[in-house]
PDB file of C-alpha atoms in Angstrom:
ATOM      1  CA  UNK Q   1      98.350 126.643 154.585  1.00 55.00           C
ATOM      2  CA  UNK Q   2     102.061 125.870 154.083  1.00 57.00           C
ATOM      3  CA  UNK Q   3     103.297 128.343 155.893  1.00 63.00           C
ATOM      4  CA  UNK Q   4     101.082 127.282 158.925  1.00 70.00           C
ATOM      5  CA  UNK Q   5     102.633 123.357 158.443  1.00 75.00           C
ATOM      6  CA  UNK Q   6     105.939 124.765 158.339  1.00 75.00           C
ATOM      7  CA  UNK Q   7     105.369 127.332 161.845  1.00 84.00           C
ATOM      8  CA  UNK Q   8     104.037 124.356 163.548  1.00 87.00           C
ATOM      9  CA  UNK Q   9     106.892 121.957 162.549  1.00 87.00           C
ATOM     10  CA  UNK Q  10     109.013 124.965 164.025  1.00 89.00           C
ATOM     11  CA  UNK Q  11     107.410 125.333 167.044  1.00 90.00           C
ATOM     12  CA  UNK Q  12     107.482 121.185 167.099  1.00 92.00           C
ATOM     13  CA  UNK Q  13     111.222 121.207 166.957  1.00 90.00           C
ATOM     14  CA  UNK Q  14     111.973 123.965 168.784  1.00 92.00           C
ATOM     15  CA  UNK Q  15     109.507 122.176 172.013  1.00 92.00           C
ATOM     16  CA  UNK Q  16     111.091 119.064 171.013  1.00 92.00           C
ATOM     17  CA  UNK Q  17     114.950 120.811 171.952  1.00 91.00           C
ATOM     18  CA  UNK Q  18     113.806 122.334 175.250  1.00 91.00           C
ATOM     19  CA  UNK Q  19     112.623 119.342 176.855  1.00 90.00           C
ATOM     20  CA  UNK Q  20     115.074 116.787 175.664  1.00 89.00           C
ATOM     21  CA  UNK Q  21     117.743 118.237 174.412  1.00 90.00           C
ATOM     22  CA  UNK Q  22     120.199 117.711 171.122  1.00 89.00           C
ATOM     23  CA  UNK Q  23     120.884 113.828 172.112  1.00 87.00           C
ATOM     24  CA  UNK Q  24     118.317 112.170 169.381  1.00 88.00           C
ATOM     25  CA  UNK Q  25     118.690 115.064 166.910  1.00 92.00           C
ATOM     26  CA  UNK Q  26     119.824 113.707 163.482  1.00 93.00           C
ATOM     27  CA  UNK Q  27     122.790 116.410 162.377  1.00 94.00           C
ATOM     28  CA  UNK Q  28     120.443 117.565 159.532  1.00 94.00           C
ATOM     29  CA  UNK Q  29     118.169 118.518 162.277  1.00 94.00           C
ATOM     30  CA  UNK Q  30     119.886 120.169 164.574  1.00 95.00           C
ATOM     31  CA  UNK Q  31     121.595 122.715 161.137  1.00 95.00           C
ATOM     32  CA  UNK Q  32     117.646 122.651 160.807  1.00 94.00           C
ATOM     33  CA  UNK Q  33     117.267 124.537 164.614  1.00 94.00           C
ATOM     34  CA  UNK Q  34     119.408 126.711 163.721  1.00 94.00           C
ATOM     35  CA  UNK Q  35     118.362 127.750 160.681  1.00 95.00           C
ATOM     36  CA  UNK Q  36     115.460 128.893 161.952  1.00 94.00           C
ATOM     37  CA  UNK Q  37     116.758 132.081 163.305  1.00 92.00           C
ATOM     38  CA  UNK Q  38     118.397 133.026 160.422  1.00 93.00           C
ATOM     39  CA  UNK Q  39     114.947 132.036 157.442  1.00 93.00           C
ATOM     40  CA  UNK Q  40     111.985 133.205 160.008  1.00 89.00           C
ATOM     41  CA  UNK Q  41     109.868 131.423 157.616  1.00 88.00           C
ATOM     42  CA  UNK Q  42     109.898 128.729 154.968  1.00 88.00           C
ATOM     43  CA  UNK Q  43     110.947 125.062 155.070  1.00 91.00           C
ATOM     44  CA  UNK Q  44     115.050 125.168 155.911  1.00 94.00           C
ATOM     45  CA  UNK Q  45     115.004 120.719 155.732  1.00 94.00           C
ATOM     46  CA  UNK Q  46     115.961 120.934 152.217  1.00 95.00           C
ATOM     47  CA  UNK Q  47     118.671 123.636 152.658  1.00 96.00           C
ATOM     48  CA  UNK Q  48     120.461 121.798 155.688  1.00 96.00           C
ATOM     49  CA  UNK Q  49     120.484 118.583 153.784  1.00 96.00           C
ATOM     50  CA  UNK Q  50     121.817 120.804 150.821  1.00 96.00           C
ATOM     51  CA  UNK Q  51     124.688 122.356 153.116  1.00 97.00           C
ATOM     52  CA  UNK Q  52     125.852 119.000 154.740  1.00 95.00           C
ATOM     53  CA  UNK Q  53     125.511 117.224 151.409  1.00 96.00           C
ATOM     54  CA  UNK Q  54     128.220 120.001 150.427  1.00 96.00           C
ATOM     55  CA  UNK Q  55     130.459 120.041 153.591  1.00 95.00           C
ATOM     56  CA  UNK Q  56     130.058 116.853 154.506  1.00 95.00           C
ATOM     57  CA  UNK Q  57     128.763 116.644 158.034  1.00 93.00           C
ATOM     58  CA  UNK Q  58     127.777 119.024 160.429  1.00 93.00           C
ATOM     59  CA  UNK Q  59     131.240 119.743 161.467  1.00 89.00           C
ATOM     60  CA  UNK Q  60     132.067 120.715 158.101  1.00 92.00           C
ATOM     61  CA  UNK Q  61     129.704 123.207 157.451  1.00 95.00           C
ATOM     62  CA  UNK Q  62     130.457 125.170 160.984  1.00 93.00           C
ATOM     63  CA  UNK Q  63     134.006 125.143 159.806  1.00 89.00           C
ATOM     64  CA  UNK Q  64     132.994 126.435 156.106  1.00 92.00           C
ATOM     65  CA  UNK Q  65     133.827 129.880 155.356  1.00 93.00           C
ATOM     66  CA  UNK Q  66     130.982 132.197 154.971  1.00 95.00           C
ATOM     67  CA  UNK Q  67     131.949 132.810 151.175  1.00 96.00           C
ATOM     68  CA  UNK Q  68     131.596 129.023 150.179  1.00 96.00           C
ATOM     69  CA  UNK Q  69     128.602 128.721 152.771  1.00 96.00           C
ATOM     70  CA  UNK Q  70     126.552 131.432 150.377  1.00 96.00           C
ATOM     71  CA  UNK Q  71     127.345 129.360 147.025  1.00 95.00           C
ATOM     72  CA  UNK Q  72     124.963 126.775 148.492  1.00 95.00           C
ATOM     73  CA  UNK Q  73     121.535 127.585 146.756  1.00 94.00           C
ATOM     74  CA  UNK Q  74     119.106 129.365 149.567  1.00 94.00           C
ATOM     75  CA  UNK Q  75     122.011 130.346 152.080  1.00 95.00           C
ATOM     76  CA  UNK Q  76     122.573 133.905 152.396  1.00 93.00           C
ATOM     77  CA  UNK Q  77     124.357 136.323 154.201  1.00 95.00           C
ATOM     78  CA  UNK Q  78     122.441 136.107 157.507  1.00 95.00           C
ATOM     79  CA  UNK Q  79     122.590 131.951 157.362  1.00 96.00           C
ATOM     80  CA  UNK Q  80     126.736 132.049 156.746  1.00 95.00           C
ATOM     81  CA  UNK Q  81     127.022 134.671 159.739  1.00 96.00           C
ATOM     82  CA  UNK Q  82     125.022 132.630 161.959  1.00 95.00           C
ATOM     83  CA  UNK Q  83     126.826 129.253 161.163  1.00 95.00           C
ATOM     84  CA  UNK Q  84     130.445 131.098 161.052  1.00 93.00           C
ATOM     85  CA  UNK Q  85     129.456 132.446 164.551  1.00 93.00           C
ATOM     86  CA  UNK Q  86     128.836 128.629 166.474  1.00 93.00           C
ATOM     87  CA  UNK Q  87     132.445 127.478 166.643  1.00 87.00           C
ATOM     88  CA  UNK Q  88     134.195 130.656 168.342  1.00 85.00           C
ATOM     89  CA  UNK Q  89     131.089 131.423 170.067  1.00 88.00           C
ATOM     90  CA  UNK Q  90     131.618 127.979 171.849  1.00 84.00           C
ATOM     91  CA  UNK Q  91     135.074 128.345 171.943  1.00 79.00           C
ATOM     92  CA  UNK Q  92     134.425 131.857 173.720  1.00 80.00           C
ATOM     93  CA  UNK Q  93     131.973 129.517 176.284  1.00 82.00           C
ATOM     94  CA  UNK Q  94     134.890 127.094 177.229  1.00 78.00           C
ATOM     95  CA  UNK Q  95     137.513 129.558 177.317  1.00 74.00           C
ATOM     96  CA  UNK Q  96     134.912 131.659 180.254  1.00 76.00           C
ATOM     97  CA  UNK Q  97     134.192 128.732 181.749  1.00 76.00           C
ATOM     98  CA  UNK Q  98     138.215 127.754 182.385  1.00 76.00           C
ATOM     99  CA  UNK Q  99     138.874 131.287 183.410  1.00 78.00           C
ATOM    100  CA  UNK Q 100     140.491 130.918 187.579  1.00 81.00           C
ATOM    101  CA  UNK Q 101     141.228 127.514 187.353  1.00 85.00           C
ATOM    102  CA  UNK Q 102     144.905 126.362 188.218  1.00 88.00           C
ATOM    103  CA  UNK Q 103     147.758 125.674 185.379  1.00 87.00           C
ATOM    104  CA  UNK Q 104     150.543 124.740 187.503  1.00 86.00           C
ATOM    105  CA  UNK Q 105     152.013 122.191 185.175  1.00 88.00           C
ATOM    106  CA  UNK Q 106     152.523 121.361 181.815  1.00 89.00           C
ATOM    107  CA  UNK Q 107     150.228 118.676 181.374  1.00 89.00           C
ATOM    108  CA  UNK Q 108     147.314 120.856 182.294  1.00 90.00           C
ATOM    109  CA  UNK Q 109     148.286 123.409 179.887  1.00 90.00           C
ATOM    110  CA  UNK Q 110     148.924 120.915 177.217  1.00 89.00           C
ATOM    111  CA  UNK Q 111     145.680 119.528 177.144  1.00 88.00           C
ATOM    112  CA  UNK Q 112     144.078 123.280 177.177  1.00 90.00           C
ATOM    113  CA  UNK Q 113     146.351 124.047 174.551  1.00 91.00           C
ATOM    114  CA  UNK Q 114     145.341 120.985 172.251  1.00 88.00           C
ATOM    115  CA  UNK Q 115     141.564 121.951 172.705  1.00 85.00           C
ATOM    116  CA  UNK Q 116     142.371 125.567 171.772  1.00 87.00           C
ATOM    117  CA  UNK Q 117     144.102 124.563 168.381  1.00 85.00           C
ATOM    118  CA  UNK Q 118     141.511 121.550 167.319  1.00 80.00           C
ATOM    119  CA  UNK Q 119     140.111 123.818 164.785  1.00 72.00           C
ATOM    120  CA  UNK Q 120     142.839 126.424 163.866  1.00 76.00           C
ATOM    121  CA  UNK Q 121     144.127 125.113 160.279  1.00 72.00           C
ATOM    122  CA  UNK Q 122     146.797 127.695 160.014  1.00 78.00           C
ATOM    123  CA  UNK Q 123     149.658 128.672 162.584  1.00 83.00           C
ATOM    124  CA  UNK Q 124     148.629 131.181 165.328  1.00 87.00           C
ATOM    125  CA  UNK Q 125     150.420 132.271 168.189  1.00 91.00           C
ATOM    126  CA  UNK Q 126     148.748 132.773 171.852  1.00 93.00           C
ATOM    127  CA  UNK Q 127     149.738 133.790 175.144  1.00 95.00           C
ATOM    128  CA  UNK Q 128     148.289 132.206 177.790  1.00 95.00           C
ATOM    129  CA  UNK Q 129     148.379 134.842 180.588  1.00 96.00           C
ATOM    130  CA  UNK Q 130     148.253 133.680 183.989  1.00 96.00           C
ATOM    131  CA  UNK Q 131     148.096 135.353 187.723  1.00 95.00           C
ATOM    132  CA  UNK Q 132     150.450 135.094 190.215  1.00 94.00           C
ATOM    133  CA  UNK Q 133     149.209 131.821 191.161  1.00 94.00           C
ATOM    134  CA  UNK Q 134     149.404 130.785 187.478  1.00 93.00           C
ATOM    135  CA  UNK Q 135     145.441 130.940 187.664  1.00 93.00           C
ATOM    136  CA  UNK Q 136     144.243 131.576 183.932  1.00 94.00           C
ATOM    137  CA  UNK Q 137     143.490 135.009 183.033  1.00 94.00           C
ATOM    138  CA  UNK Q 138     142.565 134.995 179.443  1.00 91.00           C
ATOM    139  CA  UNK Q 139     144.319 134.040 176.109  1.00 92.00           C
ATOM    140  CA  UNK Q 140     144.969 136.158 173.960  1.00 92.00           C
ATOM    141  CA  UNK Q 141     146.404 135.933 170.152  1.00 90.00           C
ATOM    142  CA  UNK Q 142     149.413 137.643 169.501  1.00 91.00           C
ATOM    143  CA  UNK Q 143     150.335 136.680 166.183  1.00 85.00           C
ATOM    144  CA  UNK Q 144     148.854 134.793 162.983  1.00 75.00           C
ATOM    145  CA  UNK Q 145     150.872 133.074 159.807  1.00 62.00           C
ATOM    146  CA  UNK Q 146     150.081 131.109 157.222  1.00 52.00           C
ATOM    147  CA  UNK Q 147     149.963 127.141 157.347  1.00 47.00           C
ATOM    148  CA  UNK Q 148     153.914 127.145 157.852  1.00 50.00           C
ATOM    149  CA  UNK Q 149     154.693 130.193 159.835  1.00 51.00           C
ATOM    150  CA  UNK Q 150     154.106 133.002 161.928  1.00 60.00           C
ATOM    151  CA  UNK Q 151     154.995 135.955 163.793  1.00 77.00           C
ATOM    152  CA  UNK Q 152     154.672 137.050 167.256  1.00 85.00           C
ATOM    153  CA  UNK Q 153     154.049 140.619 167.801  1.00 87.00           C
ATOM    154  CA  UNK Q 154     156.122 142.510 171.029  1.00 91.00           C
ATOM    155  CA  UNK Q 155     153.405 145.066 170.836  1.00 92.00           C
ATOM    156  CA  UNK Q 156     150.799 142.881 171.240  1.00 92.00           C
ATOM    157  CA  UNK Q 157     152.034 140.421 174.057  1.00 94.00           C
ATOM    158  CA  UNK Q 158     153.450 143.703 176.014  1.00 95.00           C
ATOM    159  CA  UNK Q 159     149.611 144.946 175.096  1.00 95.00           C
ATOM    160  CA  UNK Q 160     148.356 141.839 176.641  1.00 95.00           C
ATOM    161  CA  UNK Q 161     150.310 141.484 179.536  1.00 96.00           C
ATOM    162  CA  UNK Q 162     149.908 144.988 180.880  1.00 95.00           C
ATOM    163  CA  UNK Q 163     146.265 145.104 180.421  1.00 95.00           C
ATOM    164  CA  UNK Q 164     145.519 142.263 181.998  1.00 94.00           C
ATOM    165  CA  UNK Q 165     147.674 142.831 184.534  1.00 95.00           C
ATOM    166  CA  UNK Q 166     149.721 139.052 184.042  1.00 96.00           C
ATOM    167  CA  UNK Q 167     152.214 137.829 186.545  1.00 96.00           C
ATOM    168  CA  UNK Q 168     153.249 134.915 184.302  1.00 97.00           C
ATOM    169  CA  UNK Q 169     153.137 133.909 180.716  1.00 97.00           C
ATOM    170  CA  UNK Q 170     152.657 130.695 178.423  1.00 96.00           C
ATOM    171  CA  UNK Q 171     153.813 131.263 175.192  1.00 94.00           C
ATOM    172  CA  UNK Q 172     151.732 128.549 172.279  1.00 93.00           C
ATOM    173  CA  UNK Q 173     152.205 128.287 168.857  1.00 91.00           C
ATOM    174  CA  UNK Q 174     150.560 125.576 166.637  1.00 88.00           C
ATOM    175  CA  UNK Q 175     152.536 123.617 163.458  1.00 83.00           C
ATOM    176  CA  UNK Q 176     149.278 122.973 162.003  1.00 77.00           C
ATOM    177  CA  UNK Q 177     150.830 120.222 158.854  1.00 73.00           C
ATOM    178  CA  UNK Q 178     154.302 119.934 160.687  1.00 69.00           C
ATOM    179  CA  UNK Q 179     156.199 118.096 163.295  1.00 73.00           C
ATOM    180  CA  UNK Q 180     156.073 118.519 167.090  1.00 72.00           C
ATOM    181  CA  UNK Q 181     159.425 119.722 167.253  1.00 77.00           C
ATOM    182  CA  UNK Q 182     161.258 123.646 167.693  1.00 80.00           C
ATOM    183  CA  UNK Q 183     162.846 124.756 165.016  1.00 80.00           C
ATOM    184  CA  UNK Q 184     166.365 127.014 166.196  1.00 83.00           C
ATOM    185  CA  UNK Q 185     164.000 130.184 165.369  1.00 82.00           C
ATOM    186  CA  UNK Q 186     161.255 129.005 167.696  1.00 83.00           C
ATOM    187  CA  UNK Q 187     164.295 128.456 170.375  1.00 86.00           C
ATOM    188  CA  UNK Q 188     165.945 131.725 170.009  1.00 88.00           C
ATOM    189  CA  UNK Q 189     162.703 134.074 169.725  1.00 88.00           C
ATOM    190  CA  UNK Q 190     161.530 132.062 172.914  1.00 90.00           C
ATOM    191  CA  UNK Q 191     164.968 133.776 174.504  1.00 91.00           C
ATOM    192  CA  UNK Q 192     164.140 137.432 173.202  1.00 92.00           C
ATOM    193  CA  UNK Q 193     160.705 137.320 174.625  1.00 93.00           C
ATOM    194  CA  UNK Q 194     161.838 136.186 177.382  1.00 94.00           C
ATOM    195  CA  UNK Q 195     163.879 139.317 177.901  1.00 95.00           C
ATOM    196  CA  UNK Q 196     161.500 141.343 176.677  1.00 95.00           C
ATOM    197  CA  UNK Q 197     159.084 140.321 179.196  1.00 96.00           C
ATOM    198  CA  UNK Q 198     161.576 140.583 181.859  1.00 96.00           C
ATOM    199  CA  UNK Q 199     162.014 144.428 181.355  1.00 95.00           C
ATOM    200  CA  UNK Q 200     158.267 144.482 182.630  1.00 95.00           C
ATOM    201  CA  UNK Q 201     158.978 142.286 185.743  1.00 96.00           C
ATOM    202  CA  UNK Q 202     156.681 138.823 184.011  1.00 96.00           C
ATOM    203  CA  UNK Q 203     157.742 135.907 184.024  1.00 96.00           C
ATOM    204  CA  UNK Q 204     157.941 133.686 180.748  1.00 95.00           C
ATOM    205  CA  UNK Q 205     157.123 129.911 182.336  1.00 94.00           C
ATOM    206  CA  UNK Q 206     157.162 128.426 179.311  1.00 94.00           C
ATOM    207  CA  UNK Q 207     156.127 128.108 175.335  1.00 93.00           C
ATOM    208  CA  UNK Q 208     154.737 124.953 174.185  1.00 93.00           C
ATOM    209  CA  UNK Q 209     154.454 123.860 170.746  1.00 91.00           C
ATOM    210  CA  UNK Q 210     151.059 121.613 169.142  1.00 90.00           C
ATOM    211  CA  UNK Q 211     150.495 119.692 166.333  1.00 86.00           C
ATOM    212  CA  UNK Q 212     147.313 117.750 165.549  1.00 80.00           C
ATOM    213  CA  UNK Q 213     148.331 115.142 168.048  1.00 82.00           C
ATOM    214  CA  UNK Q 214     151.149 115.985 169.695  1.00 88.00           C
ATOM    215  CA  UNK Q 215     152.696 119.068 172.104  1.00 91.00           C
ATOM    216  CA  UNK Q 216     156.351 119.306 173.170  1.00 90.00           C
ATOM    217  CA  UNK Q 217     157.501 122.340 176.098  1.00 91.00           C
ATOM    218  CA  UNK Q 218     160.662 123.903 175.891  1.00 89.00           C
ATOM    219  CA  UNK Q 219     161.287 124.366 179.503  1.00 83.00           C
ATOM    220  CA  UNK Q 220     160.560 120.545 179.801  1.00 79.00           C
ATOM    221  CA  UNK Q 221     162.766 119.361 177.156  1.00 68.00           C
ATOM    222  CA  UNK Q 222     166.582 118.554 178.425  1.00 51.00           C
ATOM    223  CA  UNK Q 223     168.160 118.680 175.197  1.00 54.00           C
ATOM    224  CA  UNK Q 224     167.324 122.655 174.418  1.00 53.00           C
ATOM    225  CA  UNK Q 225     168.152 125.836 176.037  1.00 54.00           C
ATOM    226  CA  UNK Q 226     166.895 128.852 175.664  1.00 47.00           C
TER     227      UNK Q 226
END
């Protein structure tokens, strides 16, 4: 009898989401939609009021890491692999939807490059290849550090750019805790791989830098050279 109350509340919810949508879904219940696909049966309320209770909001427990997402009583493996997978599954969404359209400016990649680093808590390091038209390509990640620094890798931006056949480059790096502002490192590995990528004919258009709130571009800014 239970388990009949809880596959019609299921099938209630699920009915409920295809003809209205998320917009008057509490946060509990929309963890509670997708919970359903990774606990085919049962009652998951109590568990996503257990996991928001713990993260905090619904935010928070996409952005969990899978181990602390199984120390929450009743969530497994198959409930942290299906929450881990939202946020760079719908980052993966955007990033396909964006691909062809037109960065001819800074302030167009600026504001694609402070969407790409909303959720990245340590530094990473990008390249946003473009076409000859400097219509987006893909991004690709071509180096990772820790919350202070990081390291771009020559093998994997001449990797990118060759397979993907780019006629011009953005260079992106985030200061995740820091300030919006190059350090003499930034500046002089800007040069090198600037070099480097002119031995394969690409051209390097620019490398921005992002904080939580801010971006600066090195090819925009008067007072460094590079």
């Amino acid at each position: 009898m239970a388990g009949e109350i809880h596959q019609n509340h299921r099938a209630r919810m699920r009915k409920r989401f295809l003809e209205h949508g998320l917009d008057n879904f509490a946060d509990h219940e929309i963890l509670e939609l997708l919970l359903f696909y990774a606990i085919p049966r049962g009652d998951v309320n109590p568990l996503a009021h257990r996991l928001i209770e713990e993260f905090g909001s619904l935010a928070g427990v996409l952005e969990a890491s899978p181990v602390d997402i199984q120390k929450v009583e009743g969530a497994g493996a198959s409930v942290a692999a299906l929450l881990h997978l939202m946020p760079p599954l719908f980052k993966r969404y955007q990033m396909a939807k964006l691909k062809g359209k037109q960065y001819n400016n800074t302030e167009k990649l600026s504001e694609l490059l402070m969407s790409y680093y909303a959720d990245k808590p340590r530094e990473a390091a990008i390249a946003v290849l473009l076409d000859n038209n400097c219509r987006l390509i893909r991004i690709c990640e071509i180096g990772q550090g820790s919350a202070c620094a990081v390291k771009i890798s020559d093998r994997e931006l001449l990797k990118a750019v060759l397979k993907y056949n780019a006629a011009n480059v953005v260079l992106a790096h985030n200061h995740p805790r820091g300030e919006c502002l190059p350090s003499r490192a930034d500046i002089n590995e800007t040069a090198r791989l600037r070099a480097l990528l002119q031995q394969v004919e690409v051209h390097l258009a620019d490398h921005i830098i992002v904080t939580e709130n801010h971006w600066i571009s090195l090819s925009s800014s008067q007072d460094i050279t590079y």
